[in-house]
Coordinates of C-alpha atoms and ligand atoms in Angstrom, one line a residue:
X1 CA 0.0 0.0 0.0
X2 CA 3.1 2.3 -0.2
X3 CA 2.8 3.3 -3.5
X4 CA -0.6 4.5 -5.6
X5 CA -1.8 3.6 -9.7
X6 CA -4.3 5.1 -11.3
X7 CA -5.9 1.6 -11.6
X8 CA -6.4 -1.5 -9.9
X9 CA -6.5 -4.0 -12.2
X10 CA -3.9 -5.1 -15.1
X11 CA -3.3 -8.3 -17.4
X12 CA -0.1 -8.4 -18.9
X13 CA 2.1 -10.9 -21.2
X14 CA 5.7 -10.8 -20.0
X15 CA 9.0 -11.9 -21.8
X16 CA 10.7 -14.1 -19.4
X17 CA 13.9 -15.5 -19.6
X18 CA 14.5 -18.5 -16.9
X19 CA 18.1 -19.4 -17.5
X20 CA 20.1 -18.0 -14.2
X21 CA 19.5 -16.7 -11.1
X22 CA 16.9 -18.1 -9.0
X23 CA 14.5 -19.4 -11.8
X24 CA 17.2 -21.4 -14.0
X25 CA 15.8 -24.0 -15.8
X26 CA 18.4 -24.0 -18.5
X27 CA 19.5 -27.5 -17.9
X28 CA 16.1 -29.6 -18.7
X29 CA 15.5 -27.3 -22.2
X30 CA 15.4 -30.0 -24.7
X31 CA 15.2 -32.7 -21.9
X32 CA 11.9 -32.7 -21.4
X33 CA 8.9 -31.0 -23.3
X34 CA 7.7 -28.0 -21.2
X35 CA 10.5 -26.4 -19.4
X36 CA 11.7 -23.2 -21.9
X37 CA 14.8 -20.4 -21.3
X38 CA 12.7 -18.1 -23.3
X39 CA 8.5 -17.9 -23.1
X40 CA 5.7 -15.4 -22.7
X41 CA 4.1 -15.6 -19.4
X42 CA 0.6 -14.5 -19.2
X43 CA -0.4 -12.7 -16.5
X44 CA -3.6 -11.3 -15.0
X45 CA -3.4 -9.0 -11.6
X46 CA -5.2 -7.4 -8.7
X47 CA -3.6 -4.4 -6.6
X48 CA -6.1 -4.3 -3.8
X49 CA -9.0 -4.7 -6.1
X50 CA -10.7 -8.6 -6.7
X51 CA -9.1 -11.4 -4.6
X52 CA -9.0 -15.1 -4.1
X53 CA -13.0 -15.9 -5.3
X54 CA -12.6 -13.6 -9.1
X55 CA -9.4 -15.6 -9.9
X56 CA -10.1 -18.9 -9.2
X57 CA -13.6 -18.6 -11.4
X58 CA -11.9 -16.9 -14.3
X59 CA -9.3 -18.6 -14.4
X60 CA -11.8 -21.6 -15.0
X61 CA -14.1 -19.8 -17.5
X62 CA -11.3 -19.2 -19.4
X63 CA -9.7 -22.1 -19.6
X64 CA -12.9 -24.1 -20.1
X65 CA -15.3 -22.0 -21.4
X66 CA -13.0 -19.6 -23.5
X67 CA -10.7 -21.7 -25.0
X68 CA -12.9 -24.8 -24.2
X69 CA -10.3 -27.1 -22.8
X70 CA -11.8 -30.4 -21.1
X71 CA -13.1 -29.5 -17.4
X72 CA -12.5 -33.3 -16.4
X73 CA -8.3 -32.7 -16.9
X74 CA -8.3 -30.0 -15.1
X75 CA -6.6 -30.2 -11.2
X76 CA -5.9 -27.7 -9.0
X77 CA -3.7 -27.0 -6.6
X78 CA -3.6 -25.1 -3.2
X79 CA -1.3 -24.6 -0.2
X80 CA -1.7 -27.5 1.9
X81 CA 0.0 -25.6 5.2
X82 CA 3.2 -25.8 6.7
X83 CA 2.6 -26.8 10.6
X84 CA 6.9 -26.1 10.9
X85 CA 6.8 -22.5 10.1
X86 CA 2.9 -22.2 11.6
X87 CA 1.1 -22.0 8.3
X88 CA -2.7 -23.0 8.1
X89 CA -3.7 -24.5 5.1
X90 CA -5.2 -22.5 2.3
X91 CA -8.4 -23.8 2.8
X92 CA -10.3 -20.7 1.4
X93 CA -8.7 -21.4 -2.1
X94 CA -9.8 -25.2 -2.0
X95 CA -13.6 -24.1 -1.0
X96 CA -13.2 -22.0 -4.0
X97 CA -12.2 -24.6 -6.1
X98 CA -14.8 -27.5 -4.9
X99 CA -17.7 -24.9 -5.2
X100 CA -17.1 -24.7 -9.2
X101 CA -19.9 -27.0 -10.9
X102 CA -18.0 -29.8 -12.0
X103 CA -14.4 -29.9 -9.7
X104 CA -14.2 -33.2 -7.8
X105 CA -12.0 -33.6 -4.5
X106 CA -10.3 -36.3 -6.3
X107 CA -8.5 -33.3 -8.8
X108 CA -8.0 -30.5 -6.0
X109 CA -4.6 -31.0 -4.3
X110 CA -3.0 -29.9 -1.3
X111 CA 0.5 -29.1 -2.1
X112 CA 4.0 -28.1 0.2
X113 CA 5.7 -24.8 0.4
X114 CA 8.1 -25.1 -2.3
X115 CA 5.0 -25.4 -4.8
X116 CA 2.6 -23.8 -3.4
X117 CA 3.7 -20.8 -1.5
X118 CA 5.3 -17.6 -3.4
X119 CA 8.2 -15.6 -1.9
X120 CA 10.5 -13.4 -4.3
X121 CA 13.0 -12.9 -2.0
X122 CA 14.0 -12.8 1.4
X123 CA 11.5 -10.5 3.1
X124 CA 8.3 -8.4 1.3
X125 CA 4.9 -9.4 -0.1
X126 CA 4.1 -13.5 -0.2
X127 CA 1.1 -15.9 -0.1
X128 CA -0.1 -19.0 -0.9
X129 CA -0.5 -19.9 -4.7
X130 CA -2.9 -22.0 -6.4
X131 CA -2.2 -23.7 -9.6
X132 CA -3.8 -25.7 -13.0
X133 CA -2.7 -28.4 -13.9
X134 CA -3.6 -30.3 -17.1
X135 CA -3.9 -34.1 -16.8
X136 CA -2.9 -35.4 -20.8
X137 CA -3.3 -38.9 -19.9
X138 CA -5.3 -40.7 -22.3
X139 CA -7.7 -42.6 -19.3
X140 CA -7.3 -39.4 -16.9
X141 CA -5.3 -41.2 -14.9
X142 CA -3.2 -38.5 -13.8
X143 CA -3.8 -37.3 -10.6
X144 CA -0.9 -38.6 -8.6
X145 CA 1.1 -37.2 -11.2
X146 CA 0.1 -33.6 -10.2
X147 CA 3.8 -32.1 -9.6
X148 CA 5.4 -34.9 -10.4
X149 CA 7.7 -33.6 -12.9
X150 CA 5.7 -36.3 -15.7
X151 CA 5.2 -35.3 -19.3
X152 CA 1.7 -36.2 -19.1
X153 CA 0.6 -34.0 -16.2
X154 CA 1.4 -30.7 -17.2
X155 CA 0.9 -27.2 -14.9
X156 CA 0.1 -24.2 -16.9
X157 CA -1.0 -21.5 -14.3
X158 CA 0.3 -20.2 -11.2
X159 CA -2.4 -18.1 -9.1
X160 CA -0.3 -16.1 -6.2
X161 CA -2.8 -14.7 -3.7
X162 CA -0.4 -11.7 -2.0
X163 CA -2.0 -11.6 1.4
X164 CA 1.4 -11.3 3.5
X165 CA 4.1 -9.3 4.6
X166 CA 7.4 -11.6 5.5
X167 CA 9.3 -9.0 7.9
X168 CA 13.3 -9.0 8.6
X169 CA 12.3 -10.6 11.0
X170 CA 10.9 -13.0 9.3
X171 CA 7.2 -13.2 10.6
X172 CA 4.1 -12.8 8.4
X173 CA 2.2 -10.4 9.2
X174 CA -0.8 -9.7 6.9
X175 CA -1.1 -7.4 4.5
X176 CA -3.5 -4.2 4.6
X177 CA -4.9 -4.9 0.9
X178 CA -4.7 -8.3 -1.0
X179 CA -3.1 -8.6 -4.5
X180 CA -3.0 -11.2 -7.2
X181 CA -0.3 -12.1 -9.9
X182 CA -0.8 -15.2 -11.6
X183 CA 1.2 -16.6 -14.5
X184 CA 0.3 -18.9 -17.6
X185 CA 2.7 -20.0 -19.9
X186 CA 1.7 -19.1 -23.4
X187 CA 3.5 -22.0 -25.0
X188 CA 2.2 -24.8 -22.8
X189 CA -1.6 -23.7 -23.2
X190 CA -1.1 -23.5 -26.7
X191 CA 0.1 -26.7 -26.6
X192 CA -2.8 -28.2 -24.7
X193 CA -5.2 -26.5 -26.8
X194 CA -3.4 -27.5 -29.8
X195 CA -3.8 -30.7 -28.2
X196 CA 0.2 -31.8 -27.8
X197 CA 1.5 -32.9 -24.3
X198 CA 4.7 -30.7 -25.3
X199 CA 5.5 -27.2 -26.5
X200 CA 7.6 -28.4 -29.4
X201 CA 4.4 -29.8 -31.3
X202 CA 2.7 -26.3 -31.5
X203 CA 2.7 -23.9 -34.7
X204 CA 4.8 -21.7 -32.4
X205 CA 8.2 -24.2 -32.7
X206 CA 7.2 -26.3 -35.6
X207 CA 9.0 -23.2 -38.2
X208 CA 12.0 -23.2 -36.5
X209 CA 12.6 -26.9 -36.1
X210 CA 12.0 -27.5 -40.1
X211 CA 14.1 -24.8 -40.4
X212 CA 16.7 -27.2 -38.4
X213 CA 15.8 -30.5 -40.3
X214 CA 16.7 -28.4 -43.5
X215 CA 20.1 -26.8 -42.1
X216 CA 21.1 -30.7 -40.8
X217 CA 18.7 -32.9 -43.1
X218 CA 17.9 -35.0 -39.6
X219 CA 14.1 -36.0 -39.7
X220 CA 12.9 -34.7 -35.9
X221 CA 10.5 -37.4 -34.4
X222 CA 11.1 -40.0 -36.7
X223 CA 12.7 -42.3 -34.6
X224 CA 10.0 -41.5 -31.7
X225 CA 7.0 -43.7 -31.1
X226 CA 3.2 -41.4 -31.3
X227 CA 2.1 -40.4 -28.0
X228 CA -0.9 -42.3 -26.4
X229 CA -4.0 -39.9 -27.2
X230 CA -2.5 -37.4 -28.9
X231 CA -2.9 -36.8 -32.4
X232 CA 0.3 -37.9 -34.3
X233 CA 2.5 -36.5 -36.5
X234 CA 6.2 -36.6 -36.8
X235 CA 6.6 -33.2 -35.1
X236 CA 4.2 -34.2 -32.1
X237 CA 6.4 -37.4 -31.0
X238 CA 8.6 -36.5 -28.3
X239 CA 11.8 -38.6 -27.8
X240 CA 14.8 -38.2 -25.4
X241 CA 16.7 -41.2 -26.5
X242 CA 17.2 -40.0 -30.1
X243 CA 19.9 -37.1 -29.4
X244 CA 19.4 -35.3 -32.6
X245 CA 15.7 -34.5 -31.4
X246 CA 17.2 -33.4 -28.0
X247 CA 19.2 -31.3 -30.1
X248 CA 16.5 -29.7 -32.4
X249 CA 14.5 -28.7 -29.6
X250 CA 17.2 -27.3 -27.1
X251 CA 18.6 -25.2 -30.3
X252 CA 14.6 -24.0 -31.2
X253 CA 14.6 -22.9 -27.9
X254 CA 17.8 -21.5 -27.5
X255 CA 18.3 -19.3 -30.9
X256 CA 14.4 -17.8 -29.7
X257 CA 16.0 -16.3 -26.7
X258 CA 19.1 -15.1 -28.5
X259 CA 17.3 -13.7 -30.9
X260 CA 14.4 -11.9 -28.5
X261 CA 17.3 -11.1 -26.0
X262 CA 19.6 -9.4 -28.6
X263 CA 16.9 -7.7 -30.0
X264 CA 16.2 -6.5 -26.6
X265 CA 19.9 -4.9 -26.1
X266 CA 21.5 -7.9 -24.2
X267 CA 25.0 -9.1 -25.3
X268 CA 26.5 -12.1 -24.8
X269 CA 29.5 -11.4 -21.8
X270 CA 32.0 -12.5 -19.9
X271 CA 29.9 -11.9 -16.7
X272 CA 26.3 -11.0 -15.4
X273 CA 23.4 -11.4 -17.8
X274 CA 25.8 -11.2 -20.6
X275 CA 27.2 -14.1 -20.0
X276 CA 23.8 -16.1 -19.3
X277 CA 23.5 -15.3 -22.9
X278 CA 27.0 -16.9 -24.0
X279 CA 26.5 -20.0 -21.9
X280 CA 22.9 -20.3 -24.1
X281 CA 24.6 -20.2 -27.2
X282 CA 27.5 -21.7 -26.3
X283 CA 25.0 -25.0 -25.3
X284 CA 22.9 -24.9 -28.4
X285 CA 26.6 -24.5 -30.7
X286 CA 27.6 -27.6 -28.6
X287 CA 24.4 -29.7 -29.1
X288 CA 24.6 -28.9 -33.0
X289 CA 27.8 -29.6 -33.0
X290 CA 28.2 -33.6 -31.0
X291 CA 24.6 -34.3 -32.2
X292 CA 23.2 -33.2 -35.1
X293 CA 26.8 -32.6 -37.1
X294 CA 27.1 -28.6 -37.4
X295 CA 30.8 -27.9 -37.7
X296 CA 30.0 -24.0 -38.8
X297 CA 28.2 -21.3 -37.4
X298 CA 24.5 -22.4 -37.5
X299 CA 22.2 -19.9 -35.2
X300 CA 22.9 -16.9 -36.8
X301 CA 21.3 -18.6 -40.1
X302 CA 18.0 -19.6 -37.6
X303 CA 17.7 -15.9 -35.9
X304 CA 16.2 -14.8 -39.4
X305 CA 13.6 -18.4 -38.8
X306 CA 12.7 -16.3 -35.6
X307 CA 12.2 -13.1 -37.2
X308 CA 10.0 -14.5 -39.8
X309 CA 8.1 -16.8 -37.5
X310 CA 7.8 -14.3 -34.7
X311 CA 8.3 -10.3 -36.3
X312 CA 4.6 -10.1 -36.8
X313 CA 3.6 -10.4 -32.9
X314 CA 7.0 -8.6 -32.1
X315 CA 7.7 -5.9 -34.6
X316 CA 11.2 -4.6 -32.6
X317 CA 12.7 -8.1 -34.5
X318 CA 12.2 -6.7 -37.7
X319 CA 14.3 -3.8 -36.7
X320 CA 18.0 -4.3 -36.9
X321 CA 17.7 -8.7 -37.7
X322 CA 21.7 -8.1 -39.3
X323 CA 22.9 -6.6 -35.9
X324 CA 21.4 -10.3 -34.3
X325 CA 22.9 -11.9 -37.2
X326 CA 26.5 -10.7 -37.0
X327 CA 26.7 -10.8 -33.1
X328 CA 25.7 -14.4 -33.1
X329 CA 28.0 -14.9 -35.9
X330 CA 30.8 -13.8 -34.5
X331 CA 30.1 -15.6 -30.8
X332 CA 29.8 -18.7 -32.7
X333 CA 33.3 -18.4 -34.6
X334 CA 35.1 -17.7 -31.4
X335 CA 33.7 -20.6 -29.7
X336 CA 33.6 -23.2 -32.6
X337 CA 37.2 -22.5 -33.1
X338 CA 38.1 -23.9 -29.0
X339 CA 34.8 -26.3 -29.4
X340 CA 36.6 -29.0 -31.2
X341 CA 39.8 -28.8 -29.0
X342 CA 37.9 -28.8 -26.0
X343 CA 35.8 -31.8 -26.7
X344 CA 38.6 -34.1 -27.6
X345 CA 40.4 -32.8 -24.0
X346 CA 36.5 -33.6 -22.9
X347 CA 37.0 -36.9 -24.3
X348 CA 40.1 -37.5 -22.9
X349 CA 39.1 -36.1 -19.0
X350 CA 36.1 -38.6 -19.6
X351 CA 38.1 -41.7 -20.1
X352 CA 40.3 -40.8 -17.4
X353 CA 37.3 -40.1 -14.3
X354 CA 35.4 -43.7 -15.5
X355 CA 38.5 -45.4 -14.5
X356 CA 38.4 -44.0 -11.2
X357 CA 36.3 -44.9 -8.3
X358 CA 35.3 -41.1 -7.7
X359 CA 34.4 -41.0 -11.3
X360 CA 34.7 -37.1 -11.5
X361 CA 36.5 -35.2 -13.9
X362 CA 39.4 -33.4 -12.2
X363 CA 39.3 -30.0 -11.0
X364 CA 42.0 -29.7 -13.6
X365 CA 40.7 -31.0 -16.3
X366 CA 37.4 -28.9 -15.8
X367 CA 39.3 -25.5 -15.0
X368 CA 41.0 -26.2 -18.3
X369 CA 38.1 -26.6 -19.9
X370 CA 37.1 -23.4 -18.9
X371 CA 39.9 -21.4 -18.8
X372 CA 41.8 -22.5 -21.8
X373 CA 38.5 -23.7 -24.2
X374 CA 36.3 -21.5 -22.7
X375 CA 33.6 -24.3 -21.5
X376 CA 31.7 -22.6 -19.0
X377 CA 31.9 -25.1 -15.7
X378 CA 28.0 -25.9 -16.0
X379 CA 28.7 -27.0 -19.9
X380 CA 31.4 -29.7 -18.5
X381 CA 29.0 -30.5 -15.7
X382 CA 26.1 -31.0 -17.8
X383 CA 28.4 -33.2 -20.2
X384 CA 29.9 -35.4 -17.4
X385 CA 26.4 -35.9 -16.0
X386 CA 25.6 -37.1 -19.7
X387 CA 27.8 -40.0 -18.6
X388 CA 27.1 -40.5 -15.3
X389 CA 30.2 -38.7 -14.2
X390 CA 30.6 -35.8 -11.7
X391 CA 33.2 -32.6 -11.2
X392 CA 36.0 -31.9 -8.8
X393 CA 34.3 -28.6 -7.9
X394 CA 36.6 -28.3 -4.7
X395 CA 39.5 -28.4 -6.5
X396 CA 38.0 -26.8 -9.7
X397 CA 37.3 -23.5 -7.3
X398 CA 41.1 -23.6 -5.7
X399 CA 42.6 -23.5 -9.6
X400 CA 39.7 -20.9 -10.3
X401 CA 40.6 -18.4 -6.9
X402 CA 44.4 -19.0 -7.8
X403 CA 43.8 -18.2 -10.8
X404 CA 41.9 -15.0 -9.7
X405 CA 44.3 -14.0 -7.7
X406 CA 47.1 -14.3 -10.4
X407 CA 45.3 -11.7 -12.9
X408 CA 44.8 -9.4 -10.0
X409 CA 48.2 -9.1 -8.9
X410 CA 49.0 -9.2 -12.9
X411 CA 47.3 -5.6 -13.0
X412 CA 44.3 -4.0 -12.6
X413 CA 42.5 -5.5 -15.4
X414 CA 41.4 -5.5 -19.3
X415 CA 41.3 -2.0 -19.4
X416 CA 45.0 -1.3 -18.1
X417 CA 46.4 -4.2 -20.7
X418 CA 47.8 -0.8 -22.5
X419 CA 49.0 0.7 -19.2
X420 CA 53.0 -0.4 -20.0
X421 CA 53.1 0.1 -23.2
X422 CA 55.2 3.9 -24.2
X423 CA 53.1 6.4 -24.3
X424 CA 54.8 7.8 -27.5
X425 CA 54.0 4.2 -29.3
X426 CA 50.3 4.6 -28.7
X427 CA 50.2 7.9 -30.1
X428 CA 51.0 6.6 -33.4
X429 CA 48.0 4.3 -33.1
X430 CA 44.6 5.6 -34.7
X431 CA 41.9 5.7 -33.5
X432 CA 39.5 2.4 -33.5
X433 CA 36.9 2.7 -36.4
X434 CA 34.6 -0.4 -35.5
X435 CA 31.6 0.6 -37.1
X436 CA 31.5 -2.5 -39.3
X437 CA 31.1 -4.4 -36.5
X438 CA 27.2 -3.5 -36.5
X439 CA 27.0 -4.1 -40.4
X440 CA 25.6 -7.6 -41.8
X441 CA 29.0 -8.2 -44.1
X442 CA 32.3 -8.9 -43.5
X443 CA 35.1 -6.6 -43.7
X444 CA 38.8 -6.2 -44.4
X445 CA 41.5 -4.9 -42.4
X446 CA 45.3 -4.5 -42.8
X447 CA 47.5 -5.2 -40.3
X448 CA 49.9 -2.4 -39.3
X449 CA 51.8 -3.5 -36.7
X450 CA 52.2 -6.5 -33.9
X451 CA 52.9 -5.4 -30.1
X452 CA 55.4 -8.2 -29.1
X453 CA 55.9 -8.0 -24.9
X454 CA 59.4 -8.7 -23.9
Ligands
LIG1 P1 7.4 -25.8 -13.2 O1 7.2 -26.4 -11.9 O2 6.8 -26.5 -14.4 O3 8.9 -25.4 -13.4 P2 7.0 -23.2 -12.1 O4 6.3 -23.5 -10.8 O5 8.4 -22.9 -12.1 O6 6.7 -24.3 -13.2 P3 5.8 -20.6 -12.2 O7 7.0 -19.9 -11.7 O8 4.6 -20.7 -11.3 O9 6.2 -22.0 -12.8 O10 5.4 -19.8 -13.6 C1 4.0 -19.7 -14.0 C2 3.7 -20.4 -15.3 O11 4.7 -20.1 -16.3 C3 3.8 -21.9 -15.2 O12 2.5 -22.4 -14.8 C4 4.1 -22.3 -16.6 O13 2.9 -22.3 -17.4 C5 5.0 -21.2 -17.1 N1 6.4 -21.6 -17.0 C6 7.2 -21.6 -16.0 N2 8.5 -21.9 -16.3 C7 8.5 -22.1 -17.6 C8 9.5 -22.5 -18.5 N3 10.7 -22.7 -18.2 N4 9.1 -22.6 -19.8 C9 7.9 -22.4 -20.2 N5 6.8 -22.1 -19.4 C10 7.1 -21.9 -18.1
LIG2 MG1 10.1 -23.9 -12.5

């Protein structure tokens, strides 16, 4: 209540990119069908104005009288109470829920603090949350799959009813007015309409991935089997065995948020969100590469795919697409030309841990890795994991602060590289013209002199 609009109501649809920080979901993209770095949220909100009762039935007139999904595959969840930190149950929300014509006690769940109550952060606004899940399986069946991390139980809403206040001291206390924020995930409801268990299947993907089979020539779902009571086609199977479809989908998903992100101002980095960015694209040039047999730069030739699929809803794509182009272009030729040197060390590190009874890759191995190849230490985790391996990260972090340590006492940093060189040498240096950096072609450049350090 400490700040004022000039309304009290508000329905949004948000870019979110889930790929660091506390929301990282970066490692199951590709592994399974609904988890995204890049999708729209949907969002519907109350500051002080309608409450627990307006959601709940909206939400439910939307989903099945809207967009007319089936009301017998919907469940709900609500907060089931947390008797530890002396929280009731969120019985309000599951009245609300029973009282709709139609909802059985059999599909509305009670559900534990980590899915069903909201914090942000540390202290400020909180409350329970309430959310839809969509059962897919053929016999609705799929009630003790409700968060169960299954395929065939999918959520696609998250109501938060903001009704608290967690202090530094960490007590609730309640809050003078009651807000909602509740999130849908455009992808996976279009998927459910479309009537797919995964957001690959939908019109929104299906561009993009032909636009893969095309670049690579592999057929995506062809080695899947049809999914029980779902309509088939090749681009509805879902298969994590078959690594080339695992590929298709985590670089569909990963030159979307590249593209939107770019678009957006982002560049990839050696730190912050900048580098979120390069560890995306340095993932999706790594599946491409093992999996589906792309030895050149790849993305930037999809980032146009996404333009075309995706400029209408999102004119700012159509604005600069070459700028996109070249900057992913360029990423990708600085890391294909360590990629193949650092996969046969990979290789090598591999062999090595699955003869030992740790089987981890040593710190060294992984530190080289990073520092030499420039794998970022998640990349080499996620590939060790691949084969049931693990990481030194004790000694990984010793080589790492060493290695900190080293560069600091080496100078101040980057931007004092120049700081011993005679003045009267720089002076004959011009100036820096870069501008062809932001243009779509290449350039050329003569070489006027090499700085030797003695
Ligand atoms: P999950 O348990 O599936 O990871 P979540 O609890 O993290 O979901 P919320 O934070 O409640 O999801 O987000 C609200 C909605 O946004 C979800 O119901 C879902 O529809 C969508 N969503 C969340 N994460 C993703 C993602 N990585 N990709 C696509 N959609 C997502
Ligand atoms: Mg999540």
């Amino acid at each position: 209540g400490r700040e004022k609009r000039d309304y009290s109501r508000a329905a949004s649809v948000q870019k979110c990119i889930r790929a660091g920080g506390k929301h990282n979901d970066l490692d199951e993209v590709g592994r399974d069908g609904r988890h995204l770095t890049f999708f729209e949220m949907l969002g519907n909100w109350s500051f002080g104005d309608y409450f627990k009762k307006e959601s709940i039935e909206w939400a439910w007139e939307l989903l099945t009288k809207v967009w007319g999904l089936d009301p017998n595959r919907l469940h709900a969840t609500y907060f089931g109470g947390d008797p530890e930190k002396g929280l009731e149950p969120d019985l309000e929300a599951r009245t609300l829920w029973l009282s709709i014509p139609g909802m059985t006690e059999a599909r509305v769940h009670p559900g534990n603090m980590k899915d069903n109550f909201w914090e942000m952060g540390e202290t400020g606004p909180c409350g329970p949350c309430s959310e839809v899940h969509v059962d897919l399986t053929p016999d609705l069946s799929g009630g003790p799959l409700v968060n169960a991390g299954d395929q065939r139980v999918i959520e696609i809403w998250n109501l938060v009813f903001i009704q608290y206040n967690r202090g530094p001291d960490k007590n609730l206390t309640p809050l003078p007015d009651k807000h909602v924020d509740t999130g849908m995930g455009l992808e996976r409801v279009t998927a459910v309409i479309q009537g797919h268990n995964n957001n690959y299947a939908t019109d929104v993907f299906k561009q993009i991935v032909q636009s893969i089979e095309s670049l690579t020539g592999h057929q995506y779902g062809a080695k899947a089997s049809p999914v029980a009571g779902h309509a088939d086609n090749r681009y509805a199977r879902f298969s994590i065995d078959d690594m080339g479809d695992v590929a298709c989908r985590v670089i569909a998903d990963h030159i979307r948020t590249l593209t939107f992100a770019l678009t957006d101002g982002a560049m990839p980095d050696k730190d912050g969100r900048g580098y979120v960015l390069r560890r995306i694209l340095r993932r999706a040039v790594r599946y491409g590469w093992q999996h589906l047999n792309l030895h050149e730069p790849f993305l930037c030739r999809l980032a146009p795919v996404v333009v075309e699929a995706m400029g209408d809803a999102f004119s700012k794509l159509r604005k600069s697409p070459a700028r996109v182009v070249e900057v992913i272009r360029e990423e990708e030729e600085s890391f294909n030309r360590t990629l193949d040197r650092g996969l046969a060390l990979f290789e090598n590190a591999a062999e090595t841990a699955q003869k030992h009874s740790g089987r981890e890759i040593s710190g060294e191995d992984a530190f080289k890795l990073y520092d030499t190849f420039g794998f970022p230490r998640d990349l080499t985790e996620i590939m060790a994991r691949e084969r049931g391996l693990g990481v030194d990260h004790a000694e990984y972090d010793r080589l790492m602060e060493q290695a900190r340590q080293r560069s600091r006492a080496a100078g101040k940093g980057d931007a004092d590289a120049f700081a011993h060189v005679d003045p009267s040498i720089l002076a004959k240096l011009p100036a820096t013209e870069d501008s062809a950096k932001y243009a779509a072609s290449h350039t050329s450049a003569a070489l006027r002199a090499i700085l030797v350090e003695r």
